[in-house]
Tab-separated table of C-alpha atoms in Angstrom:
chain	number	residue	atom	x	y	z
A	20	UNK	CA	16.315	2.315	-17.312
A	21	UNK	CA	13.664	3.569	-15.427
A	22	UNK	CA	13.927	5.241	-11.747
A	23	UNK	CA	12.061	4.059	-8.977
A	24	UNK	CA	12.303	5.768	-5.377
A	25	UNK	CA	11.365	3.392	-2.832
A	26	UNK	CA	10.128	5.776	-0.056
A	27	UNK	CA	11.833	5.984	3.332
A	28	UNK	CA	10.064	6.499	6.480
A	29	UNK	CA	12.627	5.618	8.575
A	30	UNK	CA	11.053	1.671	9.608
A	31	UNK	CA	13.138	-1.092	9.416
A	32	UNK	CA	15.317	-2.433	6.566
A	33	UNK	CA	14.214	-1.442	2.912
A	34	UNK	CA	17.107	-3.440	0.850
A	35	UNK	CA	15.193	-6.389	0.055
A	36	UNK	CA	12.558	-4.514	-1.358
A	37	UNK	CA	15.137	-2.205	-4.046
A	38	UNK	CA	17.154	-5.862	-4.701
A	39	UNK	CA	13.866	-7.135	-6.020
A	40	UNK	CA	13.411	-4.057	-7.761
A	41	UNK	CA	16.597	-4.260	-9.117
A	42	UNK	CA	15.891	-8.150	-10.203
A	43	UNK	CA	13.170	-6.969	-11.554
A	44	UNK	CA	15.359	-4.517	-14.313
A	45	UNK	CA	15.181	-0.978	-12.045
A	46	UNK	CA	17.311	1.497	-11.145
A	47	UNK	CA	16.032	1.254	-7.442
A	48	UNK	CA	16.904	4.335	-5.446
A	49	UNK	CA	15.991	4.318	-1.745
A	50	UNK	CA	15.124	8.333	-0.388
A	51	UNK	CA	13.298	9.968	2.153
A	52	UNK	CA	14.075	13.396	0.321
A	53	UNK	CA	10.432	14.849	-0.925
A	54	UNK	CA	11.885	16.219	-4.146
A	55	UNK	CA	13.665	13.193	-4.702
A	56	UNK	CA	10.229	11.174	-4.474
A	57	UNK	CA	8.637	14.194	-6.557
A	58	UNK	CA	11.093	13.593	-9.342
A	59	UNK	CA	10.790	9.573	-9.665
A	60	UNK	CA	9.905	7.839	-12.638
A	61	UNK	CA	8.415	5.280	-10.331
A	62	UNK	CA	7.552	4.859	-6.512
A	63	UNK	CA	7.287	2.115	-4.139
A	64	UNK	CA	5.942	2.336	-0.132
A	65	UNK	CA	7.106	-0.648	1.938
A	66	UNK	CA	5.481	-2.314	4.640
A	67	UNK	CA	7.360	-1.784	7.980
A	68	UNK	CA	5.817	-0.043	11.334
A	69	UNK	CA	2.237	1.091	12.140
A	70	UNK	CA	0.199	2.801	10.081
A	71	UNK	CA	0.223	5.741	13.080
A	72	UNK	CA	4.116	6.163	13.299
A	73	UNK	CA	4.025	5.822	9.792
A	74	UNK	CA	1.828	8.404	8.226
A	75	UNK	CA	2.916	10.819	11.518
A	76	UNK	CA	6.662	10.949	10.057
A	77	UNK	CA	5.614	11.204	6.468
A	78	UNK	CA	3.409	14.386	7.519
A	79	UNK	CA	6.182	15.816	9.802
A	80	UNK	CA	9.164	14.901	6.629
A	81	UNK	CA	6.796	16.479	4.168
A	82	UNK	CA	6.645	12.732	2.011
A	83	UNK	CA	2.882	12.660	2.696
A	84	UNK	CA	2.750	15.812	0.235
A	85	UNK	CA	5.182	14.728	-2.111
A	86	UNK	CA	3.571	11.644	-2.923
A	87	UNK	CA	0.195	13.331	-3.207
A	88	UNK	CA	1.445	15.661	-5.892
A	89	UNK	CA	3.076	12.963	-7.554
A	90	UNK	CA	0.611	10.555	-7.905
A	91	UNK	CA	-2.114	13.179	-8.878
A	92	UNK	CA	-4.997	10.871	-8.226
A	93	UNK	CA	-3.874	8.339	-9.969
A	94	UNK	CA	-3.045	9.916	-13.425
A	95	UNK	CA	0.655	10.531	-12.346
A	96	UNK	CA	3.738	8.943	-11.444
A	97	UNK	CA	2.952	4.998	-11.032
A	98	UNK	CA	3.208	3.692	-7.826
A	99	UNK	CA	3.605	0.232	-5.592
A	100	UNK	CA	2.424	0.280	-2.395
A	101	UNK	CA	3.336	-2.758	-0.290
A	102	UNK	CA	1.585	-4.148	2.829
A	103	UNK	CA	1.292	-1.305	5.280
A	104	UNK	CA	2.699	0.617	2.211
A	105	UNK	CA	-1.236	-0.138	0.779
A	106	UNK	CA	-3.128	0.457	3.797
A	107	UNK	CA	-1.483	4.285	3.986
A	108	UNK	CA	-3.459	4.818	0.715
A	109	UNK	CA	-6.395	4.948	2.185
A	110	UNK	CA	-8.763	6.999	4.311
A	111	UNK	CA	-8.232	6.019	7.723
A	112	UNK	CA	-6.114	3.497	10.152
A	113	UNK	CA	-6.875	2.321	14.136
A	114	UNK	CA	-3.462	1.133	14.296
A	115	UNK	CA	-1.122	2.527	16.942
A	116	UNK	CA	-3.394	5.552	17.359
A	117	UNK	CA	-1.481	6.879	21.232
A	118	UNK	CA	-4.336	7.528	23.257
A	119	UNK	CA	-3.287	10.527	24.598
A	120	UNK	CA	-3.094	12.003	20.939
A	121	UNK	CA	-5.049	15.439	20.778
A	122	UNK	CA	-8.113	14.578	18.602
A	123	UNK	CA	-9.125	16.965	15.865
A	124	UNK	CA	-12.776	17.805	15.141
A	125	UNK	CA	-13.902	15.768	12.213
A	126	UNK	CA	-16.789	16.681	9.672
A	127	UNK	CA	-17.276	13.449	8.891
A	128	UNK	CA	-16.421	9.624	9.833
A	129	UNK	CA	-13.352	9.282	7.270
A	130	UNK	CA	-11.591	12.989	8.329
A	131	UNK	CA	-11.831	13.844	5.267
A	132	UNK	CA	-11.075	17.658	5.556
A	133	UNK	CA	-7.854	16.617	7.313
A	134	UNK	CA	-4.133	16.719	6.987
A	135	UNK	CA	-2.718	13.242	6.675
A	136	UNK	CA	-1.415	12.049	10.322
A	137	UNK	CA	-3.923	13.556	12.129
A	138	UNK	CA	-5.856	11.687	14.774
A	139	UNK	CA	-9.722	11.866	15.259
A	140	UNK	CA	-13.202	10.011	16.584
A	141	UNK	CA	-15.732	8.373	14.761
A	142	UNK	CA	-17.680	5.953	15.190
A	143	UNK	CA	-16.898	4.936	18.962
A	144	UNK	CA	-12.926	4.745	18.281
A	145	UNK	CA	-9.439	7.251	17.386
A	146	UNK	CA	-8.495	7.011	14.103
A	147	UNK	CA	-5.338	8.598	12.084
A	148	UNK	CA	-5.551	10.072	8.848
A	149	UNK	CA	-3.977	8.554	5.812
A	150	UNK	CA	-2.938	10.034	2.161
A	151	UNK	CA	-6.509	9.312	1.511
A	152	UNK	CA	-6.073	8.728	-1.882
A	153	UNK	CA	-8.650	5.586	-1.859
A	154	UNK	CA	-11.861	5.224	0.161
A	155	UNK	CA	-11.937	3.163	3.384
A	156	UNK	CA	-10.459	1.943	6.248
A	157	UNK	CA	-7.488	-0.214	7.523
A	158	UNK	CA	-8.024	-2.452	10.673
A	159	UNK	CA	-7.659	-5.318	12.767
A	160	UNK	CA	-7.994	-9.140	11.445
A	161	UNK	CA	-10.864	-10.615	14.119
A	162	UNK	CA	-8.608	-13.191	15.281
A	163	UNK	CA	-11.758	-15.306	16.889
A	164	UNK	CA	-10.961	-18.320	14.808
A	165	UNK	CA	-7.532	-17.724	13.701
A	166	UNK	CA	-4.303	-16.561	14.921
A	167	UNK	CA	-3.527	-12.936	14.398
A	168	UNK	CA	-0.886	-11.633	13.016
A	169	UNK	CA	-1.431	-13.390	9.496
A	170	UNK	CA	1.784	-14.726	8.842
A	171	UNK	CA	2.572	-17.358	5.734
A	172	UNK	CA	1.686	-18.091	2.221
A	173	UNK	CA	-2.091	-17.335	1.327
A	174	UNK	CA	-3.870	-17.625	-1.638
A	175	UNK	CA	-4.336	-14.853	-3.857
A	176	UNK	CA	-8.127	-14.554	-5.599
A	177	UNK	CA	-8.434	-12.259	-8.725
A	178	UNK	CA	-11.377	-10.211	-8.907
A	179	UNK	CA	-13.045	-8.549	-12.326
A	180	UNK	CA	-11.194	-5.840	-11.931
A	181	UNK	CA	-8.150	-8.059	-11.214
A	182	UNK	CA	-8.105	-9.679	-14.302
A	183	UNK	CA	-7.865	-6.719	-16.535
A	184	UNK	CA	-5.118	-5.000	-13.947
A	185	UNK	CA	-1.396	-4.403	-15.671
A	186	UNK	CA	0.273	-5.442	-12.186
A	187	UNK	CA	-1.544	-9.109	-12.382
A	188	UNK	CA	-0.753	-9.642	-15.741
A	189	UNK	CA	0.389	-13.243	-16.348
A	190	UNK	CA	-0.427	-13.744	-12.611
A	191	UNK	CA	-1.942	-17.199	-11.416
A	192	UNK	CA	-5.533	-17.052	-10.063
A	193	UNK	CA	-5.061	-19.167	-6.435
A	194	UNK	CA	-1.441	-18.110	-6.354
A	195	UNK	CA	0.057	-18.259	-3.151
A	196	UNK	CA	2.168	-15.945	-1.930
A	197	UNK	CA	4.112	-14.322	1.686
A	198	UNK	CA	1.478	-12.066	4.267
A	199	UNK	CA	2.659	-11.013	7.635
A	200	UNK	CA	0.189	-8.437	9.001
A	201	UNK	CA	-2.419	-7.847	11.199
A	202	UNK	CA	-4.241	-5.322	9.693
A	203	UNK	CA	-6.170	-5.189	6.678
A	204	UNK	CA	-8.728	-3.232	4.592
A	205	UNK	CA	-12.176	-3.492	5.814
A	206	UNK	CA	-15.450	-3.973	3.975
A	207	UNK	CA	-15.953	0.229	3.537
A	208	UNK	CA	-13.248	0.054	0.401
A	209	UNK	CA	-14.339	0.530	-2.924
A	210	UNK	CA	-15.176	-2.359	-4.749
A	211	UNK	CA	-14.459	-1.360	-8.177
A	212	UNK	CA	-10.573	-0.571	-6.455
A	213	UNK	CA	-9.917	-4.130	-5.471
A	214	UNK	CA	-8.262	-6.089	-7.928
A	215	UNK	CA	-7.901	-9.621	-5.958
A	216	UNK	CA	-8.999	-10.842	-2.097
A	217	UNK	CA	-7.716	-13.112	0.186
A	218	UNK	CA	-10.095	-14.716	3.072
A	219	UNK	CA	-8.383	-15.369	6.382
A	220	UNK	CA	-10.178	-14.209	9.936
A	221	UNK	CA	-12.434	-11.962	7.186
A	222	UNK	CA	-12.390	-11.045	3.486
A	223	UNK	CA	-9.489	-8.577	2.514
A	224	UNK	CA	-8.519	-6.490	-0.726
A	225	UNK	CA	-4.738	-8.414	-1.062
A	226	UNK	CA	-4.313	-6.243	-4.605
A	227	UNK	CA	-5.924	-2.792	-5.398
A	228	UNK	CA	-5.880	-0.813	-8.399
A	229	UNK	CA	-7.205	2.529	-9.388
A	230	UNK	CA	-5.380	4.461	-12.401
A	231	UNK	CA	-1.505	4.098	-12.050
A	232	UNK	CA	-2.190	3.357	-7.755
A	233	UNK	CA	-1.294	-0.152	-7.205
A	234	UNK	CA	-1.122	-1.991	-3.875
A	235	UNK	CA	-0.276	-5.221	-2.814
A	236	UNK	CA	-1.101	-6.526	1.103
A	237	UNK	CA	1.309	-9.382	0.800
A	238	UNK	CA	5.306	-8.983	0.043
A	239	UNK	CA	6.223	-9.180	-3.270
A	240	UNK	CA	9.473	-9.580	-2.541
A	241	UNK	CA	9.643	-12.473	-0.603
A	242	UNK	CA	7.107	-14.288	-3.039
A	243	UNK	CA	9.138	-16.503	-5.136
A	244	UNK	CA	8.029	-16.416	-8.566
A	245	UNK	CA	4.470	-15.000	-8.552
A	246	UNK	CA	6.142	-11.810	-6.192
A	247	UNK	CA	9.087	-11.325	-9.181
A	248	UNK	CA	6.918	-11.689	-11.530
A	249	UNK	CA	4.432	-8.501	-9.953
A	250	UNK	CA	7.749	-6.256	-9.663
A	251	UNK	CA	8.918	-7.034	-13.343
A	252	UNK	CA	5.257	-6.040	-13.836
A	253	UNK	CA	5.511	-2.602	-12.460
A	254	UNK	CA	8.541	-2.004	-13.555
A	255	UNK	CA	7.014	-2.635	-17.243
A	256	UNK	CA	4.310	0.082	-16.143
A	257	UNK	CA	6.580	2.382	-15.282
A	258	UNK	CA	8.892	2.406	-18.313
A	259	UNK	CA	5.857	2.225	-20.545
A	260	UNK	CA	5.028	5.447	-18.399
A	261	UNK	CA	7.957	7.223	-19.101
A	262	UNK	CA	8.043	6.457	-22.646
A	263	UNK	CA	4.443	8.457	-22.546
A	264	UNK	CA	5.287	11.296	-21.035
A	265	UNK	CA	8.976	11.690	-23.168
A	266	UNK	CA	6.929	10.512	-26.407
């Protein structure tokens, strides 16, 4: 039985999340030790918090590093993040940036010659650093039409990419499944990383995939069948992982 660290920044209640795991045929393990997340055969980043308090304890804990090495770009451990857990993948987040934050001097608009967690301008607004492991940007749903925070069961739409991706296999095109968030990926993400969207107040990456990086906006674990069925899914990946790198 495969291990699988689900990573913990200290947010809110992570049990749900390593139950489903365990549903799902895991040996779910929940640590905020770096070496611990180092050493896992599998990890998962929930959703809980702001992407700013977030990524600001995982730099200060030394997790931001951890799962950097671990996931070497995508040819390393596999990994699951979930709903804020996604959005930390990528380049840059506007959410919960403290105004009074001391900005670092960017060379360009995604900070990418910067440490994860640390805040900077572009383009007319502070933003925080991410893992920046994926291209892009997290932020707000426009909420000119619709009521912000996105909360409820949304429909799930598999893209190209989607259809050939090992975490959607055997999953329903249309499915609906559990979102509660108010921030999302923006248009600046790499197409050829999003594996499904989902259109509420704008057009959102839901799923991404790139190498063994997965990411899911909604929460798998509260949704029903079509969520079990994505953590059996990963769990699949994972042992088939292991089974590579012991073969």
């Amino acid at each position: 039985m495969s291990t699988i660290v689900v990573i913990d920044y200290h947010k809110g209640n992570l049990s749900s999340v390593a139950r489903g795991l365990a549903r799902a045929g895991a040996d779910a393990v929940v640590s905020d030790d770096p070496e611990r997340i180092r050493a896992a055969d599998g990890l998962v980043l929930p959703g809980v918090g702001s992407f700013y308090d977030a990524i600001a304890f995982m730099r200060a804990s030394g997790q931001d590093g951890a799962v950097v090495d671990a996931l070497a770009g995508g040819e390393g451990t596999p990994f699951l993040g979930i709903c804020l857990g996604l959005q930390l993948l990528f380049e840059r987040g506007d959410e919960g940036v403290p105004d009074d934050a001391p900005l670092s001097d960017a060379a360009d608009r995604a900070g990418s010659n910067l440490a994860p967690g640390t805040v900077f301008a572009a383009e007319g607004r502070r933003w925080v650093r991410g893992l920046g492991l994926l291209p892009g940007s997290c932020t707000l749903l426009p909420s000119r039409r619709l009521k912000v925070p996105h909360v409820g069961w949304d429909q799930v739409h598999l893209t190209p990419t989607g259809t050939a991706c090992p975490l959607l296999e055997g999953f329903d095109e249309g499915a609906n499944v559990y979102f509660t968030h108010s921030y999302a990926l923006d248009g600046d993400v790499d197409a050829a990383d999003i594996a499904a969207r989902t259109f509420y107040a704008r057009d959102f990456g839901s799923v991404v995939w790139h190498g063994n990086i997965y990411g899911c906006q909604f929460h798998p674990e509260k949704s029903s069948a079509h969520g079990h069925l994505i953590l059996e899914n990963f769990v699949r990946i994972v042992d088939e992982r292991v089974k590579e790198v012991r073969a």
